[in-house]
Tab-separated table of N, CA and C in Angstrom:
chain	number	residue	atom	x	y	z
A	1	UNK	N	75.616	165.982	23.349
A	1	UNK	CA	76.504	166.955	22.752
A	1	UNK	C	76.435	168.263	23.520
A	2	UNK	N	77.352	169.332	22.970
A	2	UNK	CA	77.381	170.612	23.803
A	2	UNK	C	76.305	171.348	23.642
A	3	UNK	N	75.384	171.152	22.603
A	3	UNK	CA	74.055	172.287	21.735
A	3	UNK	C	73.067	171.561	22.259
A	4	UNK	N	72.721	170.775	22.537
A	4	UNK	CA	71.054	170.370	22.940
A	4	UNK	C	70.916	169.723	24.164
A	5	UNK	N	70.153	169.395	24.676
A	5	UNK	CA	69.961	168.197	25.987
A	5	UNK	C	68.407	167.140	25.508
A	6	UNK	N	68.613	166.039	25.367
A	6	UNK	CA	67.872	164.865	24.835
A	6	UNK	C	67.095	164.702	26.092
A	7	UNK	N	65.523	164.500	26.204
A	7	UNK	CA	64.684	163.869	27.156
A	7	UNK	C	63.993	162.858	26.551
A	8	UNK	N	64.599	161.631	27.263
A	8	UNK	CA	63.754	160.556	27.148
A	8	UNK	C	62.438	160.192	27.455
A	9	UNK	N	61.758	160.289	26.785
A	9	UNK	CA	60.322	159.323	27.775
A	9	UNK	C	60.046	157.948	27.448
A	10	UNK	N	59.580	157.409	28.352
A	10	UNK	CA	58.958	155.968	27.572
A	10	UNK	C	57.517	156.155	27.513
A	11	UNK	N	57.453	155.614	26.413
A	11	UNK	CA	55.917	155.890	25.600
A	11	UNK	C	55.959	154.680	24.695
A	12	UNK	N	54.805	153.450	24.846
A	12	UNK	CA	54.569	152.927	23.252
A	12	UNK	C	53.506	153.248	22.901
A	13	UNK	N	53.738	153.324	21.377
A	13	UNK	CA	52.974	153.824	20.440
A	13	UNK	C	51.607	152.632	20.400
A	14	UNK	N	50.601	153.899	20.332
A	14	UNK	CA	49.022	152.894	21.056
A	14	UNK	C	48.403	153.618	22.262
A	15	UNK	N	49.654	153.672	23.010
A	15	UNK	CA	49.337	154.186	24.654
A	15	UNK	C	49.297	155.409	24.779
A	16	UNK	N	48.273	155.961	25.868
A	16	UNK	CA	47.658	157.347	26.362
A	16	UNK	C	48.707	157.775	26.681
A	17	UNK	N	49.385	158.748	27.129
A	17	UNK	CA	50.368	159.715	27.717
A	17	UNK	C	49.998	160.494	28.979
A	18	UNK	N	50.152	159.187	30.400
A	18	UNK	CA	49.993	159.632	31.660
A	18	UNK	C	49.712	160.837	31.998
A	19	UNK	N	48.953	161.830	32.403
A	19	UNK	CA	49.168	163.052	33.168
A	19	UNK	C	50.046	163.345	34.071
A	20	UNK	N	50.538	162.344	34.386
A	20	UNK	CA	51.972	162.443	35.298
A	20	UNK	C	52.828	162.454	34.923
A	21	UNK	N	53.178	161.582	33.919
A	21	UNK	CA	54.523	161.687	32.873
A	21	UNK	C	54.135	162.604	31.992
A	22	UNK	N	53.100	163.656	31.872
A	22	UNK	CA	53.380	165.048	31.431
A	22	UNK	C	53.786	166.333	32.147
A	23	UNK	N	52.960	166.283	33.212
A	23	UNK	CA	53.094	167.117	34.182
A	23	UNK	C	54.512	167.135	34.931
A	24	UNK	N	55.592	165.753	34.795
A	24	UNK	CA	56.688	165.815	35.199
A	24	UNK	C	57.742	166.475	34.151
A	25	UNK	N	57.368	166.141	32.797
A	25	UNK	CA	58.067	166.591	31.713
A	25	UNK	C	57.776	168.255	31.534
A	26	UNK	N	56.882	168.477	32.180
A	26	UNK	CA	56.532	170.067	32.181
A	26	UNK	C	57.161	170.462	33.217
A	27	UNK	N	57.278	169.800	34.560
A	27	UNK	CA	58.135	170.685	35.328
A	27	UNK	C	59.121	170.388	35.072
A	28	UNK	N	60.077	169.736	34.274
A	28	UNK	CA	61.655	169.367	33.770
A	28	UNK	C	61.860	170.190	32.956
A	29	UNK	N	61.011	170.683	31.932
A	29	UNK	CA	60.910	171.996	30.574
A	29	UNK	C	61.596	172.890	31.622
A	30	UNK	N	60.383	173.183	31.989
A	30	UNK	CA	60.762	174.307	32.614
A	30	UNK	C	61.906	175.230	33.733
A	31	UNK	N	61.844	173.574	34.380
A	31	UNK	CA	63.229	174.117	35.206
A	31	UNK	C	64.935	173.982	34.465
A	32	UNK	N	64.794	173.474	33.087
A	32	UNK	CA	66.066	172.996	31.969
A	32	UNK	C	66.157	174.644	31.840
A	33	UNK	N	64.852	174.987	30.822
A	33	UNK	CA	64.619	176.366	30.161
A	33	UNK	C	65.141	177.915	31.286
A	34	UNK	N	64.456	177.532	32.099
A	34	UNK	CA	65.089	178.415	33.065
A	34	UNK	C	66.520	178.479	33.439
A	35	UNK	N	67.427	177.426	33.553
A	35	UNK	CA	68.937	177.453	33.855
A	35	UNK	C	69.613	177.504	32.621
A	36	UNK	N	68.914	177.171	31.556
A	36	UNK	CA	70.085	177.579	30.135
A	36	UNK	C	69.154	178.237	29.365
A	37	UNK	N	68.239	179.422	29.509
A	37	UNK	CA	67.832	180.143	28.736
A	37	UNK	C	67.401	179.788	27.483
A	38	UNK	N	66.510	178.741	27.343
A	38	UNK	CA	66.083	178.016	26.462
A	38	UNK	C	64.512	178.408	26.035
A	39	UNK	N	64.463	179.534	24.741
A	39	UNK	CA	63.317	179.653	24.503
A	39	UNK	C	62.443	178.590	23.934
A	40	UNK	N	61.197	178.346	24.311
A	40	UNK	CA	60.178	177.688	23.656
A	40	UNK	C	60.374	177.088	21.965
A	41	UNK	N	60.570	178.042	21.401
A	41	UNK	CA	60.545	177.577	20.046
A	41	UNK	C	61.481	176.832	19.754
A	42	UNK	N	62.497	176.208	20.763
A	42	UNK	CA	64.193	175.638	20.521
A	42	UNK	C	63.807	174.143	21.058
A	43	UNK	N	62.141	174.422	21.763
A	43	UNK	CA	62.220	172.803	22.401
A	43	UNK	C	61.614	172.099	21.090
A	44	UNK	N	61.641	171.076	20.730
A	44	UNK	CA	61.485	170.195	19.806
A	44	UNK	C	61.397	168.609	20.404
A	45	UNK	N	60.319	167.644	18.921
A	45	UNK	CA	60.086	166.415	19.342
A	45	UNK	C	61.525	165.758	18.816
A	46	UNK	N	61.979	164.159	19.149
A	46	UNK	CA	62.784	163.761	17.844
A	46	UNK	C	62.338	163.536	16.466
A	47	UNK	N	60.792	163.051	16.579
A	47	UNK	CA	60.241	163.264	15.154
A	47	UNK	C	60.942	164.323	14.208
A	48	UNK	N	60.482	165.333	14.462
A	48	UNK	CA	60.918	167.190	14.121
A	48	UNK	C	61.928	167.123	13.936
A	49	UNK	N	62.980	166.391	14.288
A	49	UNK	CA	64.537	166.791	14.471
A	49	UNK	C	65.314	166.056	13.671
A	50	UNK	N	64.641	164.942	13.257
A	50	UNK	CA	65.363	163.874	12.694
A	50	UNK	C	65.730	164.124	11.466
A	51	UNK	N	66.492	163.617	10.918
A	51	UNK	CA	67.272	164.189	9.631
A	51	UNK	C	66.738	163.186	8.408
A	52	UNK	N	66.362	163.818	7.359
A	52	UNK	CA	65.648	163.624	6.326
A	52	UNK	C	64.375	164.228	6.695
A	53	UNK	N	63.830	165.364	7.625
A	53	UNK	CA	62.674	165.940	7.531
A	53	UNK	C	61.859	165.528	8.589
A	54	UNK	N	61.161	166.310	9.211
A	54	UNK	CA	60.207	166.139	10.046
A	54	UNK	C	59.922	164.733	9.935
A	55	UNK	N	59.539	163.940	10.887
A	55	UNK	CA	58.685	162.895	11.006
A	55	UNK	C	59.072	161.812	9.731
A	56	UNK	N	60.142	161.883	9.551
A	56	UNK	CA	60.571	160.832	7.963
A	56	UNK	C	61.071	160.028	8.612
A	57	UNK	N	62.671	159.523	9.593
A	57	UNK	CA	62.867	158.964	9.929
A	57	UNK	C	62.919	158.076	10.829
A	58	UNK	N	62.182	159.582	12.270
A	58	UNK	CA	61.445	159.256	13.254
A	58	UNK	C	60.365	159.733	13.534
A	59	UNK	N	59.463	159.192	14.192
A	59	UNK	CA	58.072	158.968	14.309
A	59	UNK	C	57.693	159.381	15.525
A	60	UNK	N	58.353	159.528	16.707
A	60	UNK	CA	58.248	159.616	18.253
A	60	UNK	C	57.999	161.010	18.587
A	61	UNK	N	57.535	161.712	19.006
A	61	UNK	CA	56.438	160.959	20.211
A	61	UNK	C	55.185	160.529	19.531
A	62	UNK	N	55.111	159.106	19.740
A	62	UNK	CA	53.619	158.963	18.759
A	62	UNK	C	52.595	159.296	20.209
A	63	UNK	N	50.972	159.402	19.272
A	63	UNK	CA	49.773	160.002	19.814
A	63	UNK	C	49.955	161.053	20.879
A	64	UNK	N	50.792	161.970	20.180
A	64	UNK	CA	51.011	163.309	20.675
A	64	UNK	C	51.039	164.141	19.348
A	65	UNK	N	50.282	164.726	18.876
A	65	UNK	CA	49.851	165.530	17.435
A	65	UNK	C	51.430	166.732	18.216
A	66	UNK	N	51.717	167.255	16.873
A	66	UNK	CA	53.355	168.250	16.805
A	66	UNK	C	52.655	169.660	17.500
A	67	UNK	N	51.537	169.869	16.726
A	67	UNK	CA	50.788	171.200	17.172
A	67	UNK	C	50.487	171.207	18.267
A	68	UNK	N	49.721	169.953	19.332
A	68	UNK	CA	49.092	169.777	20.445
A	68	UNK	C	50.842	170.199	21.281
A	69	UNK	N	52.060	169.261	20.739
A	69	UNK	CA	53.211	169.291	21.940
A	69	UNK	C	53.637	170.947	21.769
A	70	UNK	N	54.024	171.492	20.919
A	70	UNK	CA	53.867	173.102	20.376
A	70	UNK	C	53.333	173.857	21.508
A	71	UNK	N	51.444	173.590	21.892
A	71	UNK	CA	51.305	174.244	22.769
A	71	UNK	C	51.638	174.001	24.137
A	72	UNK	N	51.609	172.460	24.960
A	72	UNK	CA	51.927	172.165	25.730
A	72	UNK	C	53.679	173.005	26.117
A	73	UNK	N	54.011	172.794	25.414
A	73	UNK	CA	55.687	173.423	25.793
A	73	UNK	C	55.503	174.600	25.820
A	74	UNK	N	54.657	175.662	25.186
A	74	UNK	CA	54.913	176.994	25.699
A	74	UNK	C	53.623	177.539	26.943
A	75	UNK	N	52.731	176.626	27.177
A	75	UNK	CA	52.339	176.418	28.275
A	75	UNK	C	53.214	176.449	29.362
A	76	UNK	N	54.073	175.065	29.760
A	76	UNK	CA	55.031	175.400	29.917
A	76	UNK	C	56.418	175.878	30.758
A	77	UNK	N	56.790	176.400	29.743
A	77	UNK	CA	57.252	177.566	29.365
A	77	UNK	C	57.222	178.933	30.022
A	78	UNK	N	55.795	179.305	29.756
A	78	UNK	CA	55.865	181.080	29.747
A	78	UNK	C	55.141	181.517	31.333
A	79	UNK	N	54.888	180.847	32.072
A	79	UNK	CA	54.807	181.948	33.154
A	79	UNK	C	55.615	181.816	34.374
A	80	UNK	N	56.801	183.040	34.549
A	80	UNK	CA	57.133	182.992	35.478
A	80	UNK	C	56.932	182.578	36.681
A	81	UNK	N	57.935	182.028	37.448
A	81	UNK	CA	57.484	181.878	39.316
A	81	UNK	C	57.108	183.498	39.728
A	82	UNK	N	56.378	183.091	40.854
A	82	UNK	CA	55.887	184.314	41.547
A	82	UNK	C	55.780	183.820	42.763
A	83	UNK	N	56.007	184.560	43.704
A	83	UNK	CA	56.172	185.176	45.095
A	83	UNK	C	54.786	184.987	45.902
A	84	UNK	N	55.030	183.623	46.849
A	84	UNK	CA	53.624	183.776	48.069
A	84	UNK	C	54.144	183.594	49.269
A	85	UNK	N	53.076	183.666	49.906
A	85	UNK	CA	53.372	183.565	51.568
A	85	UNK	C	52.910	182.363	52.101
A	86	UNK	N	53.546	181.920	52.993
A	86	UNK	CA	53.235	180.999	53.413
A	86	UNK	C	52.080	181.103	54.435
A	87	UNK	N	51.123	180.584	54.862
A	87	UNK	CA	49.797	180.984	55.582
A	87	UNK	C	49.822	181.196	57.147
A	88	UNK	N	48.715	181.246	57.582
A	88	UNK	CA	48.939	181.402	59.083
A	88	UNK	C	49.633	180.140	59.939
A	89	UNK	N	49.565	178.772	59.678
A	89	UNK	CA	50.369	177.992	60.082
A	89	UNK	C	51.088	177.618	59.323
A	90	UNK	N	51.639	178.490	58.535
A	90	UNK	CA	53.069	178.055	58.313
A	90	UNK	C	52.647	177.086	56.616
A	91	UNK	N	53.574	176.625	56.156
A	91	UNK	CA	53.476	175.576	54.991
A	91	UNK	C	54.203	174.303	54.960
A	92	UNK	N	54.327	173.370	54.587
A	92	UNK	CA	54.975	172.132	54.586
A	92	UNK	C	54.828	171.860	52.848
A	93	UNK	N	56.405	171.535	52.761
A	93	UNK	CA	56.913	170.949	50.954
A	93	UNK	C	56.535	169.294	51.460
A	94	UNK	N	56.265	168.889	50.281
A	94	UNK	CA	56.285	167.699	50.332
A	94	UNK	C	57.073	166.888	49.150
A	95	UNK	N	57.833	165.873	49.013
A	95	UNK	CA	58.078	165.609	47.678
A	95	UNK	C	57.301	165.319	46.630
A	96	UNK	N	56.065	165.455	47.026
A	96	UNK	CA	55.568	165.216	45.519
A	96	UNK	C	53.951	165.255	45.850
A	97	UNK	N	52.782	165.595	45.193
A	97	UNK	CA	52.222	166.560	45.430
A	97	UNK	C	50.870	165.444	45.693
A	98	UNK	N	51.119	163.987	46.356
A	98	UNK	CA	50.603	163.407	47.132
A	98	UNK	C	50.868	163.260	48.997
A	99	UNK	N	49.497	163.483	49.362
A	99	UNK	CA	49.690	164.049	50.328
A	99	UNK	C	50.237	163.292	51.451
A	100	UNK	N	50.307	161.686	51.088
A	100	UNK	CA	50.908	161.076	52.022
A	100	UNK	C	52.754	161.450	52.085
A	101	UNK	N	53.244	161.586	51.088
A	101	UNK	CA	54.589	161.988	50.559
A	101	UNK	C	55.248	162.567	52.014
A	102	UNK	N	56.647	162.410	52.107
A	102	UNK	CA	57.277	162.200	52.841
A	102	UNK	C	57.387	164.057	52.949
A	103	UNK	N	58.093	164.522	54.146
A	103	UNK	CA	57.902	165.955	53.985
A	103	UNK	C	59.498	166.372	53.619
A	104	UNK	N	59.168	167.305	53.094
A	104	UNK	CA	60.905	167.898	52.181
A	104	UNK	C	61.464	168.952	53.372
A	105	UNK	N	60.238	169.723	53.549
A	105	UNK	CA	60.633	171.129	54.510
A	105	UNK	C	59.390	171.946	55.071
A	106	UNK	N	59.644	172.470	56.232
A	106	UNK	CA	58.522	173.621	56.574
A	106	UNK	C	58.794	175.221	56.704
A	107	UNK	N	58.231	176.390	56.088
A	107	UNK	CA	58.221	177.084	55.975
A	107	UNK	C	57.339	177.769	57.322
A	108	UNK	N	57.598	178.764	57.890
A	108	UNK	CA	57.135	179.750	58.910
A	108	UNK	C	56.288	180.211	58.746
A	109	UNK	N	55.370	180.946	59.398
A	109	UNK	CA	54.260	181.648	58.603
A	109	UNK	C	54.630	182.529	58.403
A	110	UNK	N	54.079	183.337	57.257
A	110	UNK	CA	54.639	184.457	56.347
A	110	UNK	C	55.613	184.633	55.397
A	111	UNK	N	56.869	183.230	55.353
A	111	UNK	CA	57.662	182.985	54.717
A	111	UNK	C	57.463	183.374	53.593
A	112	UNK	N	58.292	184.243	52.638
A	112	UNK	CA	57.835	184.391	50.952
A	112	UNK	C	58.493	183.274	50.599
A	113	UNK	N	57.603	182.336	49.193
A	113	UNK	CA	58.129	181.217	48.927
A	113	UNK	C	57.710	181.176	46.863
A	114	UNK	N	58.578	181.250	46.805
A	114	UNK	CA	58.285	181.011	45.133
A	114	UNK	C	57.933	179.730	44.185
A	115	UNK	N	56.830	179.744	43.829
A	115	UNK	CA	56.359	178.724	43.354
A	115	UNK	C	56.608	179.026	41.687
A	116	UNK	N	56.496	177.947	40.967
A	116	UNK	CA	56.770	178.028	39.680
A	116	UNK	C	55.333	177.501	38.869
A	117	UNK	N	55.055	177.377	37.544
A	117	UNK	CA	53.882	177.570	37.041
A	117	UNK	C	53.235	176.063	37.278
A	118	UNK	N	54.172	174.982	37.882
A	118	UNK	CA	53.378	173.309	38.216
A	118	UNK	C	52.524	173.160	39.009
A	119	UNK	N	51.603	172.736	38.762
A	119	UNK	CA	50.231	172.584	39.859
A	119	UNK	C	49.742	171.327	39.609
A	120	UNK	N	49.321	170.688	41.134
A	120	UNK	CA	48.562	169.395	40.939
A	120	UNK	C	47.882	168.901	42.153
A	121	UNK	N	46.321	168.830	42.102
A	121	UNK	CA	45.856	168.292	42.834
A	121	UNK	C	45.478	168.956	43.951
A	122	UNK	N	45.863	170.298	43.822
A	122	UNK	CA	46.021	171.626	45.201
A	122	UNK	C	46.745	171.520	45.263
A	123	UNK	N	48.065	171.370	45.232
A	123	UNK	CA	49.500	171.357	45.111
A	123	UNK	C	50.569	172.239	44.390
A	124	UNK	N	51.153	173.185	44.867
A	124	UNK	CA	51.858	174.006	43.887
A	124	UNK	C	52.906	173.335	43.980
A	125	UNK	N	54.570	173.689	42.688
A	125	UNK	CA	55.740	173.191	42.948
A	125	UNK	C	56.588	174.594	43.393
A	126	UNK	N	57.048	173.971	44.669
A	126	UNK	CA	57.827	175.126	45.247
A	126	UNK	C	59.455	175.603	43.720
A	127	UNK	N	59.695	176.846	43.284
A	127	UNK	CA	60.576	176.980	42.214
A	127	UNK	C	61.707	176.692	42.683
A	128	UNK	N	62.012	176.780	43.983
A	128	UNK	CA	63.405	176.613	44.453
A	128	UNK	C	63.635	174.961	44.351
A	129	UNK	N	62.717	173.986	44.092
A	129	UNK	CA	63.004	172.548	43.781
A	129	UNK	C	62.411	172.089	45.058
A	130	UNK	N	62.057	172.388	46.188
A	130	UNK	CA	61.923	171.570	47.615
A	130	UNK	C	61.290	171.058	47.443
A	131	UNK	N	59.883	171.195	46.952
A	131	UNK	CA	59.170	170.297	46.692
A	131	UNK	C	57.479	170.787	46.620
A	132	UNK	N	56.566	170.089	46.791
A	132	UNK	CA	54.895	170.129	46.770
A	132	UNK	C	54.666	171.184	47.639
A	133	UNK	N	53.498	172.265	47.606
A	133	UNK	CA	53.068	173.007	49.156
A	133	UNK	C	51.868	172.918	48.445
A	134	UNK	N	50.606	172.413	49.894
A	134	UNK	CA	49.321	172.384	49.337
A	134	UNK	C	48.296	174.298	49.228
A	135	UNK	N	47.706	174.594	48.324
A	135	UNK	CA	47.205	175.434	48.221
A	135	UNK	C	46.721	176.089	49.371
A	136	UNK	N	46.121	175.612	50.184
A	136	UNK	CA	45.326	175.749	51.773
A	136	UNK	C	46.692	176.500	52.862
A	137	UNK	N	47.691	176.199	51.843
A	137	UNK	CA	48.845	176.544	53.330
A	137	UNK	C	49.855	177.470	52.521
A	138	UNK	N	49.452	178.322	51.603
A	138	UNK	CA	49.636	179.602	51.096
A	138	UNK	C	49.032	180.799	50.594
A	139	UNK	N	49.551	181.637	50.813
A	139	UNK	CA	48.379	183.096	50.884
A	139	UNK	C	48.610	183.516	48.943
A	140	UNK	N	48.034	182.726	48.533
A	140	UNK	CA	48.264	183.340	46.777
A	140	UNK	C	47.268	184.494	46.487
């Protein structure tokens, strides 16, 4: 519809909730929230949303407590990208914040490059979308 945008995950109920399939859903929050001005308190589970009351009709996301996803989303959420440099040799994006990963782009040395609040593994996510830059090859 025109008022919300629906994110799917697959999850069965029983099963742990990947660190990867969070950490991807956190950088999707965030880069949604950022292009349509979507405060924190507007993100919601379908449990929460479902009609006849919280958690009455639907149940999803199971073994994710409402309070625990609450904080995760304004985690988040709330800290702006900020402004680094790229190091003395320069930086390399990668698509994805394994280091064999194919390379997206290279940055110059000194390049200012904006990273957004995703981190993994020494890996920041470049905000402009390009992709992975490892910690070692920016001046934060």
């Amino acid at each position: 519809n025109q008022k919300s945008i629906g994110i799917e995950c697959l999850h069965a109920s029983g099963e742990t909730w990947p660190s990867v399939q969070k950490d991807a859903l956190a950088w999707l929050l965030n880069r949604l929230a950022t292009q349509y001005a979507i405060p924190a308190r507007l993100v919601e589970t379908h449990g929460q949303i479902a009609i006849r009351g919280p958690y009455q009709r639907k149940r999803d996301p199971t073994n994710w407590p409402h309070s625990d996803f609450v904080l995760f989303v304004g985690q988040a959420l709330n800290a702006p990208p900020r402004i680094v440099q790229a190091g003395p040799h320069g930086a390399i994006a990668r698509h994805d914040y394994r280091a064999i990963a194919k390379s997206a782009a290279y940055f110059a040395p000194g390049t200012e490059i904006a990273i957004d609040t995703f981190s993994k593994n020494g890996y920041r996510h470049a905000s402009s979308g390009i992709g992975f830059i490892a910690d070692g090859d920016l001046l934060l």
